[in-house]
Tab-separated table of C-alpha atoms in Angstrom:
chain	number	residue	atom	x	y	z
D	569	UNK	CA	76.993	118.800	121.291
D	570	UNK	CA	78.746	116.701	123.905
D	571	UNK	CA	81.449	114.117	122.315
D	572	UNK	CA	82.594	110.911	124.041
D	573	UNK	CA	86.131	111.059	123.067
D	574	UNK	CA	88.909	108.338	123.448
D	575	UNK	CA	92.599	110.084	123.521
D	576	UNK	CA	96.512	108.484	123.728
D	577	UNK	CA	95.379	105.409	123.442
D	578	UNK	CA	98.389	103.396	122.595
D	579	UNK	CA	98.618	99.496	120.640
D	580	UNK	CA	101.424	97.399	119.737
D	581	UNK	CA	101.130	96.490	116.165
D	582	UNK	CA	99.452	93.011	116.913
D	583	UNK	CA	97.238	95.029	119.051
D	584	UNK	CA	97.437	94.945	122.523
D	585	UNK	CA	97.129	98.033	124.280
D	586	UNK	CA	98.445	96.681	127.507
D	587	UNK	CA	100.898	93.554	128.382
D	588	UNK	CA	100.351	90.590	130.473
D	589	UNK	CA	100.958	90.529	134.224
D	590	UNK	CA	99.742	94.092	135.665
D	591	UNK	CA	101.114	94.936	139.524
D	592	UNK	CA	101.494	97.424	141.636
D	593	UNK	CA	105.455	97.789	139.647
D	594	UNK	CA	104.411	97.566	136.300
D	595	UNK	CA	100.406	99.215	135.842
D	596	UNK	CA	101.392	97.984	132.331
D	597	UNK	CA	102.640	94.173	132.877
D	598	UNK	CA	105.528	92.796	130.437
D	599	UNK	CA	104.535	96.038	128.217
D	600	UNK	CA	106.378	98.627	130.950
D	601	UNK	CA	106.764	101.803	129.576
D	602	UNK	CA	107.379	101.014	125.405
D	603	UNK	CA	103.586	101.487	124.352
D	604	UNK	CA	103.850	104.783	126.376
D	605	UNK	CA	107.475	106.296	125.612
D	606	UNK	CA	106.716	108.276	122.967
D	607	UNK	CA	104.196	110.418	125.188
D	608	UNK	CA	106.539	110.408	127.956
D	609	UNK	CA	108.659	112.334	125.882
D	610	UNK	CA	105.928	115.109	125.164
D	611	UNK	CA	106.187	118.506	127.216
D	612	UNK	CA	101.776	117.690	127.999
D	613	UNK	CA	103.191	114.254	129.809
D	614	UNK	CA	105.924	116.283	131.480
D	615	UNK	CA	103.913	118.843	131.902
D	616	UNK	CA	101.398	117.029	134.247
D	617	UNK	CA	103.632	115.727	136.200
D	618	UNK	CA	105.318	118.568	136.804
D	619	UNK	CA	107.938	118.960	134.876
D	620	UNK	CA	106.902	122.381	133.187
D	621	UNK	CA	109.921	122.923	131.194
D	622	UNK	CA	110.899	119.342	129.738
D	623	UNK	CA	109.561	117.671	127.106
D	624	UNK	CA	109.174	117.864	123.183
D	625	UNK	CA	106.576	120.147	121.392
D	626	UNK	CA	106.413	118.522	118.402
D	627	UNK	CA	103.696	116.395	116.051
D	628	UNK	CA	103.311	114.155	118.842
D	629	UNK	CA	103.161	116.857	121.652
D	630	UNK	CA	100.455	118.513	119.438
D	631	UNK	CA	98.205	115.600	118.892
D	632	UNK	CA	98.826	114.546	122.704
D	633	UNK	CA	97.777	117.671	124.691
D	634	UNK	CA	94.391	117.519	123.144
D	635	UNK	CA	93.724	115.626	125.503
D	636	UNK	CA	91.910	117.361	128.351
D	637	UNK	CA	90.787	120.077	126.128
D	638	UNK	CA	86.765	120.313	127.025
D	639	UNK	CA	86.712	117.396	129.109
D	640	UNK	CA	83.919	117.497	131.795
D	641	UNK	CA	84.144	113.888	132.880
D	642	UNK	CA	86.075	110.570	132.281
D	643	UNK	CA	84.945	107.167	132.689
D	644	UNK	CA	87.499	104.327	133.340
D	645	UNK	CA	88.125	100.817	133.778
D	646	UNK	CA	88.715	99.490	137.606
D	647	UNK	CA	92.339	97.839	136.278
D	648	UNK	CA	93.540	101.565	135.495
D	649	UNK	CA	92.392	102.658	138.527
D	650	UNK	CA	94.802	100.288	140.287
D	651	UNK	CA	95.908	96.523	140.522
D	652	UNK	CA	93.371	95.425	143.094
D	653	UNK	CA	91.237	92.566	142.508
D	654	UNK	CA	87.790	91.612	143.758
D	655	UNK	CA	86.138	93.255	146.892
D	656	UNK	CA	88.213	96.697	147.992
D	657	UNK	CA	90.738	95.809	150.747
D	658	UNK	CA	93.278	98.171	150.496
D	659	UNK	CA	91.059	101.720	151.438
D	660	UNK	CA	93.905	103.685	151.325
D	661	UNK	CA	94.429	103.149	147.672
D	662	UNK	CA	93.992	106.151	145.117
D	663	UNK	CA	95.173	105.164	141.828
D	664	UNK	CA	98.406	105.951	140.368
D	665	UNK	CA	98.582	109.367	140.490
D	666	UNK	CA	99.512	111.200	143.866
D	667	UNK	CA	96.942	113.365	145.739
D	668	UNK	CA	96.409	115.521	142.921
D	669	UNK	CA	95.576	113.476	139.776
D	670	UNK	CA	95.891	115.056	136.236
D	671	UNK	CA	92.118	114.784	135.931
D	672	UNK	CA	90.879	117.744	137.473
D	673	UNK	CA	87.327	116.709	137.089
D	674	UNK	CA	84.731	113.874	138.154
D	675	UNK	CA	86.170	110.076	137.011
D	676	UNK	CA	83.899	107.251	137.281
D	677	UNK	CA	85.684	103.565	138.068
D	678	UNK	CA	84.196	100.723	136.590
D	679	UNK	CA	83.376	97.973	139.298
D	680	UNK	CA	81.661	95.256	140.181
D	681	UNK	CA	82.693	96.124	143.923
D	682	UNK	CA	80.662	98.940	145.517
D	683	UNK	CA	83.300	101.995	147.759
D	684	UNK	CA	82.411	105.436	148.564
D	685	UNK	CA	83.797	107.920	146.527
D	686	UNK	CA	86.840	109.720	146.991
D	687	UNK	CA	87.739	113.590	146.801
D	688	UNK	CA	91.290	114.561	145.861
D	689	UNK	CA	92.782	117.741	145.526
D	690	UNK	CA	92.753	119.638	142.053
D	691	UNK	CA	88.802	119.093	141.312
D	692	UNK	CA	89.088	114.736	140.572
D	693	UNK	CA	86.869	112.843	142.581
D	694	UNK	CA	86.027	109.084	142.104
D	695	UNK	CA	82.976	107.687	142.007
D	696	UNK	CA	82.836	104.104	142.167
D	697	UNK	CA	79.974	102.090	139.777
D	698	UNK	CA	78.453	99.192	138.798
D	699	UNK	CA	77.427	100.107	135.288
D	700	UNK	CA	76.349	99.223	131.900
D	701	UNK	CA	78.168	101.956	129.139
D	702	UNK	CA	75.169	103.331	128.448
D	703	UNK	CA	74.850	104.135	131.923
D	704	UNK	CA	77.789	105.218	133.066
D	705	UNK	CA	77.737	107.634	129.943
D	706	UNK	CA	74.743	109.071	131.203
D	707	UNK	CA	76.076	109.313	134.511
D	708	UNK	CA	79.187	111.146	133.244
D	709	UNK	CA	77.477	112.920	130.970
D	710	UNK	CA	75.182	114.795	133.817
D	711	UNK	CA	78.259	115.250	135.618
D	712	UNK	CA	80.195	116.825	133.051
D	713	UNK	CA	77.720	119.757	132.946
D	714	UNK	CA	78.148	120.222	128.859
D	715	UNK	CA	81.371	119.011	128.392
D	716	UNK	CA	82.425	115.879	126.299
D	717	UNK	CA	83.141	113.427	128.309
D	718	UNK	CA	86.586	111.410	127.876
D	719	UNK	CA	86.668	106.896	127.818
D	720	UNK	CA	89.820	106.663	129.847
D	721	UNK	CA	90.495	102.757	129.286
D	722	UNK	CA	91.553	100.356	129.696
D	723	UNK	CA	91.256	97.917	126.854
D	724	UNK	CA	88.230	96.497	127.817
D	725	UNK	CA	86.532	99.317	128.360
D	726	UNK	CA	87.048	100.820	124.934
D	727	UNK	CA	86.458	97.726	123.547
D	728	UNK	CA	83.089	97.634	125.660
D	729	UNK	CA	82.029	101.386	124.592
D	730	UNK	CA	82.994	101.086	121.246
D	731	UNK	CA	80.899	97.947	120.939
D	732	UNK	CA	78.141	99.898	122.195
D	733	UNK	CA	78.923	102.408	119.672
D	734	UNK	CA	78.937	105.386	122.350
D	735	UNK	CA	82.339	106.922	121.272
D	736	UNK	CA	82.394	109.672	118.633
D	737	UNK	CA	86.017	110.201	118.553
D	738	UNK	CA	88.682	107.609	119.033
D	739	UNK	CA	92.666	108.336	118.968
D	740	UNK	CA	94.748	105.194	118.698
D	741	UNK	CA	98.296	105.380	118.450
D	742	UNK	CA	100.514	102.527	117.030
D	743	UNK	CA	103.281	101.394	118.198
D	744	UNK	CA	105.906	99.165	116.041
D	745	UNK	CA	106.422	96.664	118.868
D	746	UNK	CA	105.183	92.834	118.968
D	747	UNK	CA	103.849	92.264	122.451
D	748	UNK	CA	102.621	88.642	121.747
D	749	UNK	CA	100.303	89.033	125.326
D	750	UNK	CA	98.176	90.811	127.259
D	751	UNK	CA	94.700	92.649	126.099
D	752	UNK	CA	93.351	92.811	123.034
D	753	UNK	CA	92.183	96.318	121.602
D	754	UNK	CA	90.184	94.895	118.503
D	755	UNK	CA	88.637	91.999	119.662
D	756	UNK	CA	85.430	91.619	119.017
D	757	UNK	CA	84.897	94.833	116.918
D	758	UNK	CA	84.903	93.457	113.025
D	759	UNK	CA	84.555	95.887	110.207
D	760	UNK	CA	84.725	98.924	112.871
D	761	UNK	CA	86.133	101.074	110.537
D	762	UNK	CA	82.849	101.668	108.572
D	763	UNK	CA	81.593	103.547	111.200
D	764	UNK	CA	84.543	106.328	111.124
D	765	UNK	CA	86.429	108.767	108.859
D	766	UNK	CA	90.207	107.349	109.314
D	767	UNK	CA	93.202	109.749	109.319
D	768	UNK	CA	96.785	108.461	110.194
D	769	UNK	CA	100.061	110.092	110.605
D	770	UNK	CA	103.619	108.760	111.455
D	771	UNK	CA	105.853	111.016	113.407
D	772	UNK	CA	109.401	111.208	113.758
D	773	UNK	CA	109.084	108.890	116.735
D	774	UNK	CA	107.943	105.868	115.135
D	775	UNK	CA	104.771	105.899	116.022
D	776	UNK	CA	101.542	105.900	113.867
D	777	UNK	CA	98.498	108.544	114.748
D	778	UNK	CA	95.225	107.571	113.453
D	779	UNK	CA	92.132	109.667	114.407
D	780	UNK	CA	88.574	107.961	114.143
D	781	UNK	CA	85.759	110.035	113.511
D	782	UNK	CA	82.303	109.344	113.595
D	783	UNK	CA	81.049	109.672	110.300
D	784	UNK	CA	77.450	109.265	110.666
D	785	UNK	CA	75.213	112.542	110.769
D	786	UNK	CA	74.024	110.629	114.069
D	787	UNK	CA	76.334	110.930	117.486
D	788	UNK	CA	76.250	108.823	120.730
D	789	UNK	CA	74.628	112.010	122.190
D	790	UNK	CA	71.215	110.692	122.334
X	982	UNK	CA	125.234	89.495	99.802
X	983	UNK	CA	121.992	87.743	98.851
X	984	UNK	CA	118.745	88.939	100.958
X	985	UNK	CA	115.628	87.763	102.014
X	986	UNK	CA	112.930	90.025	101.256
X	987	UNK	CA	108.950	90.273	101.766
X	988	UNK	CA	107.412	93.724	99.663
X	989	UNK	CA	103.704	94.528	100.005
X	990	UNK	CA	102.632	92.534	102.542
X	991	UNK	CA	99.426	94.020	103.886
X	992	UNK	CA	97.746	93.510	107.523
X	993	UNK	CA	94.607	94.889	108.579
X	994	UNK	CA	94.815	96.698	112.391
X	995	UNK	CA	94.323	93.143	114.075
X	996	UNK	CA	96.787	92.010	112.932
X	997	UNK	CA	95.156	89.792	110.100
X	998	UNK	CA	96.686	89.121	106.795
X	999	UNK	CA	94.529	87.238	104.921
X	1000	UNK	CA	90.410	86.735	105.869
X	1001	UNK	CA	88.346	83.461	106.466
X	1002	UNK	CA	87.231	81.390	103.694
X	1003	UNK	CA	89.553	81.634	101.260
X	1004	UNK	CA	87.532	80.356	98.092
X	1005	UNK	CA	88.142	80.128	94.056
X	1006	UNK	CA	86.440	83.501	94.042
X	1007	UNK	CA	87.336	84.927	96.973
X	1008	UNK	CA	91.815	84.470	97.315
X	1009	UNK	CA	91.552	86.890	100.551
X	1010	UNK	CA	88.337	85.239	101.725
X	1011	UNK	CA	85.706	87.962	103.698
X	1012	UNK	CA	88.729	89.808	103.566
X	1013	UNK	CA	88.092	90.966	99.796
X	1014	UNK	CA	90.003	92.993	97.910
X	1015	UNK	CA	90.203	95.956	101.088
X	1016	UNK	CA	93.764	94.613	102.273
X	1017	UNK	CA	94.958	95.085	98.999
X	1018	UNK	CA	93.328	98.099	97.783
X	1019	UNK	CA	96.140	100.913	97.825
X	1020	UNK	CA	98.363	98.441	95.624
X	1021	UNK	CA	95.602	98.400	93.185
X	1022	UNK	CA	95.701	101.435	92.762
X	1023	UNK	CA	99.732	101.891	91.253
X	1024	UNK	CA	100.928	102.026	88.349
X	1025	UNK	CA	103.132	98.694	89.589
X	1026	UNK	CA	100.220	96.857	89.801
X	1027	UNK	CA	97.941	97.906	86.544
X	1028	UNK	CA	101.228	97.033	84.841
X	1029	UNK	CA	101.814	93.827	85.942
X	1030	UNK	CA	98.665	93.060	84.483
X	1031	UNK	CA	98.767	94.227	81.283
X	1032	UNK	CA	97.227	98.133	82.127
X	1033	UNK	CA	100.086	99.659	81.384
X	1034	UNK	CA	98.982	103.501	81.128
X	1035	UNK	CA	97.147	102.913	84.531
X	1036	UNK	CA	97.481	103.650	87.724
X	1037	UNK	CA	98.991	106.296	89.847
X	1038	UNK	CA	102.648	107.211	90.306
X	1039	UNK	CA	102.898	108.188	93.900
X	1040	UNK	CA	104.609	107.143	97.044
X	1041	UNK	CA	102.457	103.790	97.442
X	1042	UNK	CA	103.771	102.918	93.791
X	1043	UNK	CA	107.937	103.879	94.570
X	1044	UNK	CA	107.257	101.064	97.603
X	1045	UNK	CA	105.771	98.476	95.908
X	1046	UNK	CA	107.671	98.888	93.096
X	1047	UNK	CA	110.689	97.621	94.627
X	1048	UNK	CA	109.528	94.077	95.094
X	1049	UNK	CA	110.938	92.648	91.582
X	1050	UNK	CA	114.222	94.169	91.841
X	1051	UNK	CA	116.970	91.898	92.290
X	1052	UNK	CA	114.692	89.093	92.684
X	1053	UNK	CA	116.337	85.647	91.402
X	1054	UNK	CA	113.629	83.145	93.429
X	1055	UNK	CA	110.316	83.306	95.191
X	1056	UNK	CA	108.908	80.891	98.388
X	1057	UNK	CA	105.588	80.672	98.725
X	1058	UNK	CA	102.932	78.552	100.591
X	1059	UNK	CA	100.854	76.879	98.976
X	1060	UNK	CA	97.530	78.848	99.859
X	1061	UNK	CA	98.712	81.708	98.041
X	1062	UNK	CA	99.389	79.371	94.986
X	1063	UNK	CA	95.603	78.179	95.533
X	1064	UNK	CA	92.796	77.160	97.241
X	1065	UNK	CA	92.870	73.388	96.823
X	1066	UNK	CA	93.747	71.499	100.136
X	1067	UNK	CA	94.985	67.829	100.773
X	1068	UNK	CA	96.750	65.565	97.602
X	1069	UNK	CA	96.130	67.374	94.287
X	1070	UNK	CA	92.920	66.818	92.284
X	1071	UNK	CA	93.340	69.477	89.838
X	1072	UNK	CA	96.822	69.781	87.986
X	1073	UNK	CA	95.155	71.778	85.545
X	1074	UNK	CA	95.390	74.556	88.477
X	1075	UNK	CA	98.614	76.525	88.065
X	1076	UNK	CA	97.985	79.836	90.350
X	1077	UNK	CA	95.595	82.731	89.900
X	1078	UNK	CA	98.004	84.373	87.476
X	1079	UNK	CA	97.439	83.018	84.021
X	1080	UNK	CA	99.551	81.700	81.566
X	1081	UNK	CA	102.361	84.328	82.271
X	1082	UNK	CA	102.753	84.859	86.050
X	1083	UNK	CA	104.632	88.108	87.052
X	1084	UNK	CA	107.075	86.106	89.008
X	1085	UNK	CA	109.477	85.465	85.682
X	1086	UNK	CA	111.983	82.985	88.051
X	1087	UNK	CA	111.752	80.188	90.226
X	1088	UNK	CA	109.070	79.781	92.631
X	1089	UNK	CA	108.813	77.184	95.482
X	1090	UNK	CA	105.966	76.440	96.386
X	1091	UNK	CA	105.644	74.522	99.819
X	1092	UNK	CA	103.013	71.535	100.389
X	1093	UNK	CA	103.165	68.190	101.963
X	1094	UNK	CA	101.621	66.844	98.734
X	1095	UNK	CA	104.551	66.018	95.846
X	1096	UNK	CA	103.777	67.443	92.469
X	1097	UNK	CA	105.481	67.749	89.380
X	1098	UNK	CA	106.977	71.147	88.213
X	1099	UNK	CA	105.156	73.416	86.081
X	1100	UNK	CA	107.100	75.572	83.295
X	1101	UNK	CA	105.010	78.719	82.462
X	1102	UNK	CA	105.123	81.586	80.004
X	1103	UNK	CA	107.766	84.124	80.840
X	1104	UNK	CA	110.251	82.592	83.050
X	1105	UNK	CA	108.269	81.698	86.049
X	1106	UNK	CA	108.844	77.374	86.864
X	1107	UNK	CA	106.727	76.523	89.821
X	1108	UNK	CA	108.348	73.814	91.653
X	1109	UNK	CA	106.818	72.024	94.710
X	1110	UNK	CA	108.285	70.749	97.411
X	1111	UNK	CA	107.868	69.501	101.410
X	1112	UNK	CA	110.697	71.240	102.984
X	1113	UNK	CA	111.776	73.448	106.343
X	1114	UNK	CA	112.076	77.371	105.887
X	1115	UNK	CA	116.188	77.049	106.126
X	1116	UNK	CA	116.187	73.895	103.529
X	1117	UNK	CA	114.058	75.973	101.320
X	1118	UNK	CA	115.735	78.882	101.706
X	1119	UNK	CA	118.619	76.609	100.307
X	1120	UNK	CA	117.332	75.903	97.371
X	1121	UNK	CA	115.846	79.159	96.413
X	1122	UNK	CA	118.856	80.419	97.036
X	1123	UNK	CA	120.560	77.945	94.485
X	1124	UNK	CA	118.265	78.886	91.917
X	1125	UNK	CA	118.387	82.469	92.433
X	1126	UNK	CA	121.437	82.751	91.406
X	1127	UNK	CA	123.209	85.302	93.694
X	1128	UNK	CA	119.714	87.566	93.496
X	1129	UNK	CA	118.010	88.018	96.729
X	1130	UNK	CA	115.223	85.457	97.393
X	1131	UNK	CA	111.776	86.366	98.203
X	1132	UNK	CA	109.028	85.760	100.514
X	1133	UNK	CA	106.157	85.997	98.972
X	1134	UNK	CA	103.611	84.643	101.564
X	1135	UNK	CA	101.262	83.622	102.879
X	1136	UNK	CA	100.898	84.674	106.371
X	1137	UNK	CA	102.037	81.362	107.383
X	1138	UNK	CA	105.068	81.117	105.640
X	1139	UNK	CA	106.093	84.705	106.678
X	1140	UNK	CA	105.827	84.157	109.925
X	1141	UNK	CA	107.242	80.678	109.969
X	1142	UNK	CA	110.609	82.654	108.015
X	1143	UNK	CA	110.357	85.626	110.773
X	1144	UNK	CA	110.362	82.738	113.685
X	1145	UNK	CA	112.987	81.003	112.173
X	1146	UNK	CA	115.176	85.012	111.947
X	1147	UNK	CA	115.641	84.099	107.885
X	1148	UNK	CA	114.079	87.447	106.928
X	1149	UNK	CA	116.534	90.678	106.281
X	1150	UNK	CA	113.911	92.757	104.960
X	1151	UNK	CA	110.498	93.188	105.928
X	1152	UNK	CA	107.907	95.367	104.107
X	1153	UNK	CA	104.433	95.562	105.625
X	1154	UNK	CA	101.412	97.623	104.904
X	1155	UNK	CA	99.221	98.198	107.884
X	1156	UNK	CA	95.407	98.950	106.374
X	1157	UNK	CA	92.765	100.780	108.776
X	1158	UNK	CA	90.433	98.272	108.871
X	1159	UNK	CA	89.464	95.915	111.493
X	1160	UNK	CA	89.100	92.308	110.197
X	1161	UNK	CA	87.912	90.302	113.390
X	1162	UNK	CA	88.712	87.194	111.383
X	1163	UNK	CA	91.169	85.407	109.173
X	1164	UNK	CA	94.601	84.277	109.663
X	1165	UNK	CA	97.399	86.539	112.090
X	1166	UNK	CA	100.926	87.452	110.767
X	1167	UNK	CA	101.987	88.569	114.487
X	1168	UNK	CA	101.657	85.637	116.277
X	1169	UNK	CA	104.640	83.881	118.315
X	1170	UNK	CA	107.060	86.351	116.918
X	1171	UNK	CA	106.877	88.684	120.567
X	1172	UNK	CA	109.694	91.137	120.616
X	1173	UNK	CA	110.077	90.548	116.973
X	1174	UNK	CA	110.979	94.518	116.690
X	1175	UNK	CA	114.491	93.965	118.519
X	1176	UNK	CA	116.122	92.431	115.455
X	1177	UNK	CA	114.602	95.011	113.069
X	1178	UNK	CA	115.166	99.194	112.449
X	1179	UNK	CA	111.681	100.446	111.455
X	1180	UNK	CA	111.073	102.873	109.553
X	1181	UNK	CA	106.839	104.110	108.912
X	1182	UNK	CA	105.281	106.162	106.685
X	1183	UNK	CA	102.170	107.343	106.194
X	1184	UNK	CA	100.549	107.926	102.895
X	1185	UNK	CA	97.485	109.575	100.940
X	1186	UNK	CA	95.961	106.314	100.786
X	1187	UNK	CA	95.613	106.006	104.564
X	1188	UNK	CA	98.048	103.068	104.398
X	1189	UNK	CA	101.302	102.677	106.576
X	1190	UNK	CA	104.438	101.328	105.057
X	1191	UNK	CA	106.862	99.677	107.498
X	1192	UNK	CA	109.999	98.591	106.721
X	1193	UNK	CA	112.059	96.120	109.224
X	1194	UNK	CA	115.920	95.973	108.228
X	1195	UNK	CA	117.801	93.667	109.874
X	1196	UNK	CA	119.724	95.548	112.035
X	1197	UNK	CA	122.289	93.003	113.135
X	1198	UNK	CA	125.826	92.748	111.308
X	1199	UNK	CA	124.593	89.133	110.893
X	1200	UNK	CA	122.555	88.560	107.906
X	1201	UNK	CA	120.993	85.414	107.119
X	1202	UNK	CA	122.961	84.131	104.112
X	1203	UNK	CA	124.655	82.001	106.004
């Protein structure tokens, strides 16, 4: 049974998962790296980025590297991607990550602007859509050959797929900081919680796991 | 040193304290009883209202049960004293507490709408009043005593104390449930977490306690 799975996905405790203001300097606007420090300091974040022997194996390590872990696919939002707006100028532009991103398999950018997709080394490549989440699930979902298939954000794609109800497993981590701006996780997504078995676990750094589950005998594998 | 204090404060995972539509039946509006479930279930709580064999002993009760100790005065708006709006009509309404409110000191409540004080059973002496946080904090502060002084909500008045930096200790209880709807604690209080050392933890309930302590030499008893 293929899962659509949601991983690392950090919120400030008035829930925004990313700040106000995103450039090419800060992918995370006024947020910069506090939603994200705690899995900066993991040996999986070190890890893919090359750092083999730093980082911290504990709770938070653990529930990280889980990660990538049967993933045949991820779909994400054009604002992770990169900062462009509207119609593609810059062609030379492939995301954040170097020529080798961590994703090692197919990714498929959310846009309303139409580009040929793009091979890197390592096994990514990145096809560029115009999608509903239904369809872009199904997309991914042929793509990832049996796997589950990962919902890479941002914000408003969550939101969007968990709207649609397509995600069977959602990781959210909290983090005690106010933002005040920026995008909303929760928006729009009133008495959620009904849907999903809830677990949560603080760690030593501050933060707050919760797992969401899909409780329902019924998965978005349709 | 006297301290200001809020214990039990509960937010859902937007960020909502209280629901919409707060009613005569319904204190916590759509919200229901869900925010405050877990504190239901302690032995503080069953004993405060007269259950006193009721009610379980575990890590949710040690937190809670901290919120009378050392308490000389309370603050409070005037929605959690009721859900009348505008001048009084009904001065037969004295709180949702009965005839012997679990307060047993001073409580202020704020309004723009004068009103006589009420002496009730058991030490608790509502008094009303149309004041700023720091002139109420004053007074309760008179009263109390030498005590600490607390907060007891709602979400308005918190935040209004946590904007104006007259809050030394902060307990919250963040409940996994979305909301959608209601009134925010978080708002205008970005970067709140700079004044504060947080501690969370996690419990069977599926709750998370935070505590905020002040974490500046300065305190606000000024």
């Amino acid at each position: 049974m293929s899962l659509v799975r949601v991983h690392n996905f950090s919120v400030s405790l008035d829930g925004f998962a990313t700040g106000e203001g995103q450039s090419l300097e800060s992918p995370f606007g006024h947020a910069g790296e506090r939603l994200h420090r705690w899995a900066f300091q993991t040996r999986t974040f070190q890890h893919m980025h090359g750092n083999a022997a730093a980082g911290g194996t504990g709770v938070d390590d653990a529930v990280a590297g889980t990660w990538a872990n049967g993933i045949g696919a991820e779909i994400m939002g054009r604002n992770k991607f990169g900062p462009q707006r509207g119609p593609w100028q810059d062609h030379e532009w492939n995301g954040w990550w170097g020529p080798n991103p961590p994703f090692h398999t197919p990714v498929f950018v959310l846009t309303h602007h139409s580009r040929p997709p793009v091979e890197m080394e390592g096994g990514t490549t990145f096809h560029f859509l115009e999608a509903t989440p239904k369809e872009a699930l199904r997309l991914a979902r042929e793509a990832a050959g049996g796997l589950d298939v990962r919902i890479g954000g941002g914000p408003t794609v969550v939101r969007d797929f968990l709207a649609a109800d397509l995600i069977d497993h959602l990781h959210i981590v909290v983090v005690p900081i106010i933002l005040g701006r920026g995008e909303r996780l929760w928006d729009g997504l009133e008495a959620l919680e009904k849907r999903f078995t809830i677990e949560s676990v603080t760690t030593p750094s501050g933060v707050t796991h919760m797992t969401f589950t899909r409780s329902a005998a019924s998965t978005s594998d349709a």
